[in-house]
Amino acid sequence: MQLTLDPDSEVSIYQQIRDRIVEAIAKRQAREGDPLPSTRQLAADFGINFHTVNKAYDLLRQQGVIRINRKSGAVVRRDATTGPPEAAFVNDWEERMRVLLAEATVHGMDRQDVLRRCEALLISFEEGV
Amino acid sequence: MQLTLDPDSEVSIYQQIRDRIVEAIAKRQAREGDPLPSTRQLAADFGINFHTVNKAYDLLRQQGVIRINRKSGAVVRRDATTGPPEAAFVNDWEERMRVLLAEATVHGMDRQDVLRRCEALLISFEEGV
Amino acid sequence: MQLTLDPDSEVSIYQQIRDRIVEAIAKRQAREGDPLPSTRQLAADFGINFHTVNKAYDLLRQQGVIRINRKSGAVVRRDATTGPPEAAFVNDWEERMRVLLAEATVHGMDRQDVLRRCEALLISFEEGV
Amino acid sequence: MQLTLDPDSEVSIYQQIRDRIVEAIAKRQAREGDPLPSTRQLAADFGINFHTVNKAYDLLRQQGVIRINRKSGAVVRRDATTGPPEAAFVNDWEERMRVLLAEATVHGMDRQDVLRRCEALLISFEEGV
DNA sequence: GTGGTCTAGACCACT
DNA sequence: GTGGTCTAGACCACC
């Protein structure tokens, strides 16, 4: 799993770590039961504070994506094969999707264009790219 | 144009204002050339400070969605009919969409489910709902 | 003399009027002694308040570019042939030029490029374009 | 980096801060990667409110001159060595330059005089004065 | 300790 | 009456 961070992004570091890990699981580069790097390992790789990595992992844990064992560290708990989504997740997700789709519409992307791009992204996950 | 804000949301108030206005334009409840409420008016309606509305409007201006005219206030500048999207916008938008789609995939939404929901949201805009 | 204004510019209307008139005199489309349109005339042409035009004319008067007669209206008082610049003007002008040139430098325009563009603009005035 | 502000200037304070920083970068007193004072620090130095400095920094960020890193504060992102200017910048810059050159012409500065002064200013940047 | 957000209120510029 | 600027002070998020 190869992660790249942008320290100048307006997205906070811990959010970026979380986003990259979610993407890696979507691409099936990491699967249910697979271990994640230790927080100290990841922090050293990126030259950031390990509390920041901790925060990202804690967020993933709250969202049900990973579980954290004192012994074995962080492990993927949730991937595409685990089962159908929870209703609460879908509600929240649709709220965020509505905003993103509204933006696309306002900026002149038409319905087919948007759907084609979404499909292409989803297929790229399935192909693990 | 009827806007509602959630003061307890983790999304900042000025972002919410921006999101609601973008959605209203996507639903064609406001079109190119239509005036928006004055910053102080909107602030009074929501019971918030006018600087907060100011920041939302400034953000919309930077993104090319509205223009601000010293005499007549804020006016919609960009809607679905204005023209094709700029390349820079599409690049940024796809980055954000990738994260949102990765999340859906990890939580067990399959490709068709995701696309169906996106299409439903886009159609709801076209129907002005 | 053909003037075009942009009501959405961040430059105020009266400043735009002033800028356009100064440019017209630089291009020698209006010369020392030539009359300018009446404030009410110009206001009607642009669909703006005549006080705004008044303010632009007053600014030009303060800067010594025009003089205003109760009877004959506004008349060009200063053009390229009138004589050498005042020291106070040059000082102020250099301050503003310094900022503009610093901006060009920071954004990667090199000295020759800047000078070539300035010369081209000055020549375009001499040619009345 | 030594900055001085004029509270009586007709140029707003946050614009002056922006102008002084751009000039400092043009003179290579600050280079790509160099840190700028924190917003609150600079505000304290000038005896002004930190929001005002914030606005100046935000403007510089929008214009691509600095980047703002959540941990290390503001850092110079753009200087003369970074690369060629963007077309959009040059267009806007030429518009502003046209007005300034027209003013010089109307006030009796001739072409060679203007170019000599511009060259002198540019050379003063190269010498870091 | 850094920047970001929000509030409150005053004053000014523009039209 | 509109937006723009500046001040003052509080609280939070991030690292």
Short mmCIF file of C-alpha atoms in Angstrom, two decimals, chain D residues 6-119:
data_model
loop_
_atom_site.label_atom_id
_atom_site.label_comp_id
_atom_site.label_asym_id
_atom_site.label_seq_id
_atom_site.Cartn_x
_atom_site.Cartn_y
_atom_site.Cartn_z
CA ASP D 6 1.16 53.75 6.30
CA PRO D 7 -2.11 53.88 8.28
CA ASP D 8 -3.14 57.09 6.49
CA SER D 9 -2.76 55.69 2.99
CA GLU D 10 -5.83 55.36 0.83
CA VAL D 11 -4.63 51.82 0.11
CA SER D 12 -6.21 49.43 2.62
CA ILE D 13 -3.95 47.93 5.23
CA TYR D 14 -4.29 44.35 4.07
CA GLN D 15 -3.40 45.47 0.53
CA GLN D 16 -0.33 47.27 1.84
CA ILE D 17 0.79 44.13 3.67
CA ARG D 18 0.33 42.15 0.47
CA ASP D 19 2.24 44.76 -1.56
CA ARG D 20 5.17 44.86 0.89
CA ILE D 21 5.47 41.08 0.89
CA VAL D 22 5.37 40.91 -2.90
CA GLU D 23 8.09 43.56 -3.04
CA ALA D 24 10.21 41.66 -0.53
CA ILE D 25 9.96 38.53 -2.66
CA ALA D 26 10.77 40.51 -5.80
CA LYS D 27 13.91 41.81 -4.06
CA ARG D 28 14.72 38.22 -3.09
CA GLN D 29 14.72 39.15 0.57
CA ALA D 30 12.40 36.16 0.83
CA ARG D 31 12.65 33.16 -1.47
CA GLU D 32 10.68 30.08 -2.37
CA GLY D 33 10.36 27.95 0.73
CA ASP D 34 11.11 30.76 3.18
CA PRO D 35 8.68 31.10 6.08
CA LEU D 36 6.67 34.27 6.70
CA PRO D 37 5.82 35.53 10.19
CA SER D 38 2.70 34.02 11.73
CA THR D 39 -0.45 36.08 11.26
CA ARG D 40 -0.71 36.87 14.95
CA GLN D 41 2.96 37.72 15.20
CA LEU D 42 2.81 40.14 12.28
CA ALA D 43 -0.38 41.67 13.64
CA ALA D 44 1.33 42.26 16.99
CA ASP D 45 4.37 43.81 15.28
CA PHE D 46 2.18 46.30 13.43
CA GLY D 47 -0.29 46.86 16.22
CA ILE D 48 -3.17 45.78 14.03
CA ASN D 49 -5.77 43.05 14.26
CA PHE D 50 -4.75 39.55 13.19
CA HIS D 51 -7.82 39.30 10.92
CA THR D 52 -6.34 42.02 8.76
CA VAL D 53 -3.10 40.09 8.33
CA ASN D 54 -5.17 36.98 7.74
CA LYS D 55 -6.90 38.66 4.85
CA ALA D 56 -3.59 39.72 3.30
CA TYR D 57 -2.21 36.20 3.57
CA ASP D 58 -5.39 34.74 2.13
CA LEU D 59 -5.09 37.08 -0.83
CA LEU D 60 -1.48 36.05 -1.40
CA ARG D 61 -2.54 32.41 -1.19
CA GLN D 62 -5.27 32.93 -3.80
CA GLN D 63 -2.73 34.56 -6.09
CA GLY D 64 -0.38 31.62 -5.71
CA VAL D 65 2.37 33.63 -4.02
CA ILE D 66 2.39 31.77 -0.71
CA ARG D 67 1.08 28.48 0.63
CA ILE D 68 -0.32 28.05 4.09
CA ASN D 69 0.66 24.98 6.00
CA ARG D 70 -1.35 24.19 9.12
CA LYS D 71 1.69 23.55 11.19
CA SER D 72 4.48 25.76 9.95
CA GLY D 73 2.38 28.75 8.90
CA ALA D 74 2.81 30.72 5.67
CA VAL D 75 5.66 29.88 3.28
CA VAL D 76 6.75 31.57 0.03
CA ARG D 77 5.56 29.45 -2.87
CA ARG D 78 6.28 31.65 -5.87
CA ASP D 79 9.32 33.74 -6.72
CA ALA D 80 11.15 34.85 -9.83
CA THR D 81 12.87 31.48 -10.17
CA THR D 82 9.76 29.32 -9.88
CA GLY D 83 8.87 29.43 -13.57
CA PRO D 84 7.20 31.43 -16.33
CA PRO D 85 4.02 33.41 -15.56
CA GLU D 86 0.53 32.05 -16.20
CA ALA D 87 -1.36 33.53 -19.14
CA ALA D 88 -4.26 34.62 -16.91
CA PHE D 89 -1.89 36.59 -14.72
CA VAL D 90 -0.25 38.35 -17.66
CA ASN D 91 -3.61 39.41 -19.10
CA ASP D 92 -4.75 40.95 -15.86
CA TRP D 93 -1.38 42.52 -15.27
CA GLU D 94 -1.32 44.17 -18.71
CA GLU D 95 -4.74 45.69 -18.07
CA ARG D 96 -3.48 47.36 -14.92
CA MET D 97 -0.24 48.37 -16.61
CA ARG D 98 -2.14 49.99 -19.46
CA VAL D 99 -3.90 52.34 -17.06
CA LEU D 100 -0.70 53.26 -15.27
CA LEU D 101 1.16 53.93 -18.53
CA ALA D 102 -1.73 55.99 -19.89
CA GLU D 103 -1.52 58.15 -16.78
CA ALA D 104 2.19 58.69 -17.28
CA THR D 105 1.65 59.64 -20.91
CA VAL D 106 -1.09 62.13 -20.13
CA HIS D 107 1.06 63.77 -17.48
CA GLY D 108 3.83 64.37 -19.94
CA MET D 109 6.29 61.56 -19.27
CA ASP D 110 7.72 60.45 -22.61
CA ARG D 111 8.31 56.89 -23.70
CA GLN D 112 12.03 56.76 -22.96
CA ASP D 113 11.58 58.39 -19.57
CA VAL D 114 8.95 55.83 -18.58
CA LEU D 115 11.01 52.89 -19.78
CA ARG D 116 14.12 54.16 -18.04
CA ARG D 117 12.28 54.46 -14.74
CA CYS D 118 10.76 51.00 -15.11
CA GLU D 119 14.16 49.51 -15.87
#
